[in-house]
PDB file of C-alpha atoms in Angstrom:
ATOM      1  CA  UNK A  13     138.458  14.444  19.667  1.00 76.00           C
ATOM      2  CA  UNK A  14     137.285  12.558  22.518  1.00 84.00           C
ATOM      3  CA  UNK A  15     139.006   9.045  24.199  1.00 84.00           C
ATOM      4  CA  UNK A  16     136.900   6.193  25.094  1.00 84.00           C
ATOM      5  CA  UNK A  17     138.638   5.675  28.657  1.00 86.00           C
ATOM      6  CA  UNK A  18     137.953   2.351  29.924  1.00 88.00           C
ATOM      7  CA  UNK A  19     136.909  -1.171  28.818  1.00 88.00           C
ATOM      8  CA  UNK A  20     136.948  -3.019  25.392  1.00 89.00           C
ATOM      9  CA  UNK A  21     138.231   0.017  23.865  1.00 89.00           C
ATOM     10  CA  UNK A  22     140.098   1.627  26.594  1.00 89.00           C
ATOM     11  CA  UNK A  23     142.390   4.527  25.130  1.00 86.00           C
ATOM     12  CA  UNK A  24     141.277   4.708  21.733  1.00 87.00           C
ATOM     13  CA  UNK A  25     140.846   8.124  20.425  1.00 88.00           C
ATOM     14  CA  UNK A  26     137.645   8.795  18.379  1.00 84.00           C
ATOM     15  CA  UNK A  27     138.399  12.302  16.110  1.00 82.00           C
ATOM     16  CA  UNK A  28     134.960  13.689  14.785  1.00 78.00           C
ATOM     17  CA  UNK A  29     134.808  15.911  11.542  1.00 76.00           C
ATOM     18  CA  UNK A  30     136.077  19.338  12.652  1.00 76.00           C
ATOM     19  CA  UNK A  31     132.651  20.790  11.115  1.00 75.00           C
ATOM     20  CA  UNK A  32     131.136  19.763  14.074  1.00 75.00           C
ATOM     21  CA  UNK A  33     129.632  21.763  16.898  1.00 72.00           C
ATOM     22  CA  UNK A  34     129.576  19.581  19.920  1.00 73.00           C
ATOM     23  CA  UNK A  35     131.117  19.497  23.044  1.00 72.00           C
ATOM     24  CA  UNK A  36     131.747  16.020  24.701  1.00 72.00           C
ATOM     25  CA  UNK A  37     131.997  15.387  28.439  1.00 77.00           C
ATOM     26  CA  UNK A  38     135.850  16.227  29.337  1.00 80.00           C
ATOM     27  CA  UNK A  39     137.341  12.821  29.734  1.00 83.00           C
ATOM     28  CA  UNK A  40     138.255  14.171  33.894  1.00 86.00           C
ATOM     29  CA  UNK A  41     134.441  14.211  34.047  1.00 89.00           C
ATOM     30  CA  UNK A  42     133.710  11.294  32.227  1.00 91.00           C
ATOM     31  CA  UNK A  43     135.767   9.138  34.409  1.00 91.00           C
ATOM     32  CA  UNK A  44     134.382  10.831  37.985  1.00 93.00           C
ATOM     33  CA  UNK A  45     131.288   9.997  36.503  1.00 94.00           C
ATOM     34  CA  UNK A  46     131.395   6.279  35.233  1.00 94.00           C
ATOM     35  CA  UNK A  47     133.316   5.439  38.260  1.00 94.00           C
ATOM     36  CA  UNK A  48     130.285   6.697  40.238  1.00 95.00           C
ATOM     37  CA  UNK A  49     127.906   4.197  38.244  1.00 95.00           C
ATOM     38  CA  UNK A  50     130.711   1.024  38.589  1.00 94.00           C
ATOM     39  CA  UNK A  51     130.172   1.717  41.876  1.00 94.00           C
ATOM     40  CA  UNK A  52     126.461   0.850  41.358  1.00 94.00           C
ATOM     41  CA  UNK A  53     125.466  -1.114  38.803  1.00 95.00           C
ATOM     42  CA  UNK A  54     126.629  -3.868  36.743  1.00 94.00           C
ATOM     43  CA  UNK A  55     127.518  -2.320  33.533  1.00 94.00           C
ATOM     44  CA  UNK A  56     126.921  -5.179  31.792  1.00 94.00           C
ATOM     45  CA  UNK A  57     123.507  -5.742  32.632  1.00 95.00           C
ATOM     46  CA  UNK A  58     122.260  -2.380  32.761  1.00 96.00           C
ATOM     47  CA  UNK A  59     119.735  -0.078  30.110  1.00 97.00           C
ATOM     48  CA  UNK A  60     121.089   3.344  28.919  1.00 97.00           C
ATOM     49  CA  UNK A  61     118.968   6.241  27.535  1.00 98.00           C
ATOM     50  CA  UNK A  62     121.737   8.786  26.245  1.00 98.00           C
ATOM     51  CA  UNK A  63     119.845  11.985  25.631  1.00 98.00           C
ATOM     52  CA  UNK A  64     121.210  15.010  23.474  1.00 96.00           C
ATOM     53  CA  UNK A  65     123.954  12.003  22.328  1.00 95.00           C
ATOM     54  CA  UNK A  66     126.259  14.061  20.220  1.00 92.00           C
ATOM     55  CA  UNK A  67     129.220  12.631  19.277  1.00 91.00           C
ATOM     56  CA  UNK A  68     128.785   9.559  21.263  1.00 93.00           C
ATOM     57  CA  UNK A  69     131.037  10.009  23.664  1.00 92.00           C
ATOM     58  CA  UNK A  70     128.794   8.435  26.584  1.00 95.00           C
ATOM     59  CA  UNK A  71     126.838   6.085  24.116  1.00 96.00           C
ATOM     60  CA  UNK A  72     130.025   4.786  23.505  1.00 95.00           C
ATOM     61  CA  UNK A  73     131.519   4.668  26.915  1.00 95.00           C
ATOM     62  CA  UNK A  74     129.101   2.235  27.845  1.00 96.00           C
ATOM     63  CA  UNK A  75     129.266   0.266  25.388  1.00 96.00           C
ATOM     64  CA  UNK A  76     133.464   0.171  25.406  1.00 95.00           C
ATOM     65  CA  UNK A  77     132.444  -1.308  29.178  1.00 94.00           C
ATOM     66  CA  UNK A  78     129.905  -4.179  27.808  1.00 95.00           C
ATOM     67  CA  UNK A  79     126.702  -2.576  28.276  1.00 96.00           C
ATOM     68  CA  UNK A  80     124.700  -4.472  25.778  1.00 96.00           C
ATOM     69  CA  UNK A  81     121.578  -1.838  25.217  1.00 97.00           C
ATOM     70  CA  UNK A  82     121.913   1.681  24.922  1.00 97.00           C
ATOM     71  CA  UNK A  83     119.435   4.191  23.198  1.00 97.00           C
ATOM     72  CA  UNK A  84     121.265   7.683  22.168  1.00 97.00           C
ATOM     73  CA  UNK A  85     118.474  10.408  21.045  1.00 97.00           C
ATOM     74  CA  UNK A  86     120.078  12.688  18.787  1.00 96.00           C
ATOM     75  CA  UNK A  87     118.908  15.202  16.536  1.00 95.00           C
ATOM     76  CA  UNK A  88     121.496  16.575  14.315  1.00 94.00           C
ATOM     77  CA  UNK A  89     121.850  13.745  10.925  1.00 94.00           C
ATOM     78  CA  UNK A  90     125.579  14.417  10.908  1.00 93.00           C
ATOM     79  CA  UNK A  91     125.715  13.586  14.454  1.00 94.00           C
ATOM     80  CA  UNK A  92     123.576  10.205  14.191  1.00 95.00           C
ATOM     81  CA  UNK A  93     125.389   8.825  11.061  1.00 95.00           C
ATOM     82  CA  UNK A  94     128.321   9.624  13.016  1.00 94.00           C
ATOM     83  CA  UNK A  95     127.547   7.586  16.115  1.00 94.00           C
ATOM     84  CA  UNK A  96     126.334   4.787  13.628  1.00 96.00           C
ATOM     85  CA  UNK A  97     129.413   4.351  11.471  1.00 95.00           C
ATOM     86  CA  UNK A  98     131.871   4.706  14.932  1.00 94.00           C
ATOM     87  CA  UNK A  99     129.671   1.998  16.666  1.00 95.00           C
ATOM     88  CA  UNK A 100     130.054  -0.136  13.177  1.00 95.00           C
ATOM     89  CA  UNK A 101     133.707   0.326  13.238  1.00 94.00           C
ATOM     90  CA  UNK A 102     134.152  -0.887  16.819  1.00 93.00           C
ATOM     91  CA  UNK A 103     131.852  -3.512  16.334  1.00 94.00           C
ATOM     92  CA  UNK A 104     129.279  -2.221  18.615  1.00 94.00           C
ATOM     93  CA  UNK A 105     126.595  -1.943  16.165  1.00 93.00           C
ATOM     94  CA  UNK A 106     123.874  -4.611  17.844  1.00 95.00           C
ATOM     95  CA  UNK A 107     124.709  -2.255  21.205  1.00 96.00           C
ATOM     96  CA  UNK A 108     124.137   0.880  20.611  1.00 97.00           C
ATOM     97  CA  UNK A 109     120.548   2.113  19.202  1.00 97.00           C
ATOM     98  CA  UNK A 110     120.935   5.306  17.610  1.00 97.00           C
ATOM     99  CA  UNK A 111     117.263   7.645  17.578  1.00 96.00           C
ATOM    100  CA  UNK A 112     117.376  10.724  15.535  1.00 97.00           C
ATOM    101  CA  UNK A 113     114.680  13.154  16.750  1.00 96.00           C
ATOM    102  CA  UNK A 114     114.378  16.579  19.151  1.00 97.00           C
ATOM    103  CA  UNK A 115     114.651  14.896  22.481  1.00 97.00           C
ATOM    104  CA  UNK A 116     111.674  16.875  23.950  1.00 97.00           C
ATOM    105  CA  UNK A 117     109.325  15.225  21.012  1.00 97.00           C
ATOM    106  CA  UNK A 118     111.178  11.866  21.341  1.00 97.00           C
ATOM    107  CA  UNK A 119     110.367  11.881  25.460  1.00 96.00           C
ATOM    108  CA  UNK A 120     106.476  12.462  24.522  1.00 96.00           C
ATOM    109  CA  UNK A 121     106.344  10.094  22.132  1.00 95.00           C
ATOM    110  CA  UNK A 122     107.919   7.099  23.959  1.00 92.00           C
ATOM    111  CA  UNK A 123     106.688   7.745  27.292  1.00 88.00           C
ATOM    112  CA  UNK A 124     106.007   5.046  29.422  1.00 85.00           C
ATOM    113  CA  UNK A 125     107.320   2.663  26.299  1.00 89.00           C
ATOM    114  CA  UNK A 126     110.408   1.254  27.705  1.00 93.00           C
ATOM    115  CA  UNK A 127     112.177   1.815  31.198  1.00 95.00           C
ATOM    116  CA  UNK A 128     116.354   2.173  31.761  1.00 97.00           C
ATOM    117  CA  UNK A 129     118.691   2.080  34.780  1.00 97.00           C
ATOM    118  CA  UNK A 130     120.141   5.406  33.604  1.00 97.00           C
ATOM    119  CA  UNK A 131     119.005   8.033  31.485  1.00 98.00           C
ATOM    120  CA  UNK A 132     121.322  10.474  31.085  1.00 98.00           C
ATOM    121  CA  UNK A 133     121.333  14.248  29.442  1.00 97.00           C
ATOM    122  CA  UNK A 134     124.042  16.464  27.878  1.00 94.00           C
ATOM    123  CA  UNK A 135     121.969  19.142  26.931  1.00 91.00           C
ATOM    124  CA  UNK A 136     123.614  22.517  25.187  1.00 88.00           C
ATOM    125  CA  UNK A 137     124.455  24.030  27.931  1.00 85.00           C
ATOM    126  CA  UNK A 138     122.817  27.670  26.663  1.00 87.00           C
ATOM    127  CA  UNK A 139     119.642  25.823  27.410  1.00 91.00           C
ATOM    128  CA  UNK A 140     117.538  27.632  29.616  1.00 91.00           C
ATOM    129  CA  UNK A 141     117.121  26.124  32.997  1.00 90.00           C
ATOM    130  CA  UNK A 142     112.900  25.308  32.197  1.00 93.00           C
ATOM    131  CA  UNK A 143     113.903  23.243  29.372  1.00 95.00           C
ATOM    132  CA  UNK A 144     115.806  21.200  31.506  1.00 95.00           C
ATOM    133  CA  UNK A 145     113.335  20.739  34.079  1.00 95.00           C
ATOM    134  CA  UNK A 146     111.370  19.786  31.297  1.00 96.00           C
ATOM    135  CA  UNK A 147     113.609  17.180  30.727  1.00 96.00           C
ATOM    136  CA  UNK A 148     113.298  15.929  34.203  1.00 96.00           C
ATOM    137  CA  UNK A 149     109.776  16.027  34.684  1.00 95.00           C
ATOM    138  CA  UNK A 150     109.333  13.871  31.422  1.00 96.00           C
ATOM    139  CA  UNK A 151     112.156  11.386  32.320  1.00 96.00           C
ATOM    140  CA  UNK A 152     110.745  11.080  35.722  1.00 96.00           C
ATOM    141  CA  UNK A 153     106.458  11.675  35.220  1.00 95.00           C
ATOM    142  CA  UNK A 154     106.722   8.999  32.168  1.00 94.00           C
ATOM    143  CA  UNK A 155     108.492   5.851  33.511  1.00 92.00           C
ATOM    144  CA  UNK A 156     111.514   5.860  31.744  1.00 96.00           C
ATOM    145  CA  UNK A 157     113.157   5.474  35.351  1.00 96.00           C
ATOM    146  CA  UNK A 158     113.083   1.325  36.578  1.00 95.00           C
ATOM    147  CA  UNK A 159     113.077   1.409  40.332  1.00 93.00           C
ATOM    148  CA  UNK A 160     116.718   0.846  40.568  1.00 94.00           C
ATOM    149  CA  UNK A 161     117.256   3.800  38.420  1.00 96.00           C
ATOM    150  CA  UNK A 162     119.069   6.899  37.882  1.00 97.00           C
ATOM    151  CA  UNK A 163     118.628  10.365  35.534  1.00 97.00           C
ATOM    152  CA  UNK A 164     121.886  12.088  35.372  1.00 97.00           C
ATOM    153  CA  UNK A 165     121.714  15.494  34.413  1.00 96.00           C
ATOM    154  CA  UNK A 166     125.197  17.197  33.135  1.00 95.00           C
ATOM    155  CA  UNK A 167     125.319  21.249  33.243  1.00 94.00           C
ATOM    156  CA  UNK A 168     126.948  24.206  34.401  1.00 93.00           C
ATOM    157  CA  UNK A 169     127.966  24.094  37.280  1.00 92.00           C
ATOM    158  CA  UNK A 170     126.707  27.563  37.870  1.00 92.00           C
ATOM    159  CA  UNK A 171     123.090  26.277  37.206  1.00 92.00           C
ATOM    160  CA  UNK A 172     121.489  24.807  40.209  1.00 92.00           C
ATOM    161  CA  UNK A 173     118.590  22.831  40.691  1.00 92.00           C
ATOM    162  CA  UNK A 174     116.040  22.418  43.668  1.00 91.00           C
ATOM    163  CA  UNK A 175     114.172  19.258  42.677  1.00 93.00           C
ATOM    164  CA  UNK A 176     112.229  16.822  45.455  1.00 95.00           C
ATOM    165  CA  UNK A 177     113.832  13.975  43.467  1.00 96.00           C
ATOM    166  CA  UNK A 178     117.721  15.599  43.338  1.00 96.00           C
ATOM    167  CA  UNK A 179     120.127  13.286  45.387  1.00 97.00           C
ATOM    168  CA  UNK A 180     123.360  14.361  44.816  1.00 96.00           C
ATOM    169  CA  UNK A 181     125.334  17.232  42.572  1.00 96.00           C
ATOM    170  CA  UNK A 182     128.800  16.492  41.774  1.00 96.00           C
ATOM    171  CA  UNK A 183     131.157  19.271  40.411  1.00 95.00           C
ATOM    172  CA  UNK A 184     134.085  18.972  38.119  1.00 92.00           C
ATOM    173  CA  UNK A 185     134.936  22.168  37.066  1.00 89.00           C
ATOM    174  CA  UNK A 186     132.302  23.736  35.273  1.00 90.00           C
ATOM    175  CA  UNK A 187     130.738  21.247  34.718  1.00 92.00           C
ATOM    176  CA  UNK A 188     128.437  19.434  36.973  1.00 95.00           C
ATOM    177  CA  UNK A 189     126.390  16.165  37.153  1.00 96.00           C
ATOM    178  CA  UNK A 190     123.063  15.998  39.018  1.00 97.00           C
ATOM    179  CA  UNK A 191     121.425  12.412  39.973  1.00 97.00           C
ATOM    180  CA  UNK A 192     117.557  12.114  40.318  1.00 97.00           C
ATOM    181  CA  UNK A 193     115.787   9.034  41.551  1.00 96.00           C
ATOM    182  CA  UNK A 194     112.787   8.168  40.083  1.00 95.00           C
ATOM    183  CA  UNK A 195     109.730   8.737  41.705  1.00 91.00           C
ATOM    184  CA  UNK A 196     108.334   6.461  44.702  1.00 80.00           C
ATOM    185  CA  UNK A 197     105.590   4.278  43.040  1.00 64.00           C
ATOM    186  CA  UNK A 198     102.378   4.960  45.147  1.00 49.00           C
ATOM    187  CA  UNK A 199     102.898   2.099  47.887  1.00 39.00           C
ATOM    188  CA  UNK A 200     100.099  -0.060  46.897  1.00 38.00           C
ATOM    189  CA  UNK A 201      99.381  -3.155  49.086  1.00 41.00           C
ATOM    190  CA  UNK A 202      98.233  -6.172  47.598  1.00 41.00           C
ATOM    191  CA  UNK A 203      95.280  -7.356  50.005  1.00 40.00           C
ATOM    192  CA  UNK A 204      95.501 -11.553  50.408  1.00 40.00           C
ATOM    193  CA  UNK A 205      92.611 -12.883  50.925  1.00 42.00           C
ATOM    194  CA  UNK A 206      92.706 -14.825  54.559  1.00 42.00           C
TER     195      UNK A 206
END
């Protein structure tokens, strides 16, 4: 069970199937960490890329707040149709993109496709700490970052990483988000011809 917090949908409670083996961002984090991004961007206007989606909980955080295109990668089916039929009943449906696929293979596959204000990854948090700088260095090598944008990284908060890119670490708990800015486009000058 997991509560959309704020926006359009403010308060309501989403219950998933008790089969389910997922853990969703603890609503204390969720709201540290949205309030963070209000802060920054419009959340109307901005692109989501909601890796290792779940449940939804974030997908549909954003889109509770009006954020009219948001990607969730996703590999279990349950999970996916789950995320589908919640977005259908909340009348979300032409927000939320749902991608079923190992995030890893969906990264390679769409790289430098299509870029997003924030990408952001709930990983299992057994996941060892090169898979998730695997993560990073295909968010950040492959574009998926505009200029503007961020890659939000939630984990243990025992886990810490040493990245050139790493801007901030925010703890809640155990759990922890760390922001990444995407990497400095090569400064290339555009001669004009006197």
């Amino acid at each position: 069970m997991y509560r959309i917090i704020s926006g359009r949908w403010k308060a309501k409670k989403i219950a998933a199937p008790k089969n389910f083996d997922v853990r969703p961002t603890t609503d204390f984090a969720k709201e540290a960490l949205f309030s963070i991004l209000e802060n920054t961007y419009d959340m109307q206007s901005v692109s989501v890329l909601d890796l290792f989606a779940g449940i939804g909980s974030i997908t549909l955080e954003f889109a509770s707040r009006g954020t009219q295109d948001v990607t969730s990668v996703e590999l279990n089916p349950k999970h996916t149709a789950f995320i589908n039929s919640t977005a259908a009943d909340l009348d979300m449906s032409l927000q939320v993109n749902v991608q079923r696929g190992d995030v890893f293979d969906w990264l390679k596959k769409f790289r430098n496709k299509k870029s997003f204000e924030i990408v952001f990854s709930d990983a299992p948090f057994e996941m060892e700490e090169k898979k998730y700088q695997e993560i990073i260095s295909l968010v950040l090598n492959n574009k998926f970052l505009k200029e503007n944008g961020v890659l939000i990284i939630e984990h243990q908060s025992r886990m810490k990483f040493s990245h050139p890119n790493l801007t901030d670490t925010r703890k809640y708990g155990n759990v922890s988000f760390s922001f990444f800015k995407p990497n400095q486009e090569e400064n290339i000058a555009i001669e004009t011809a006197e």
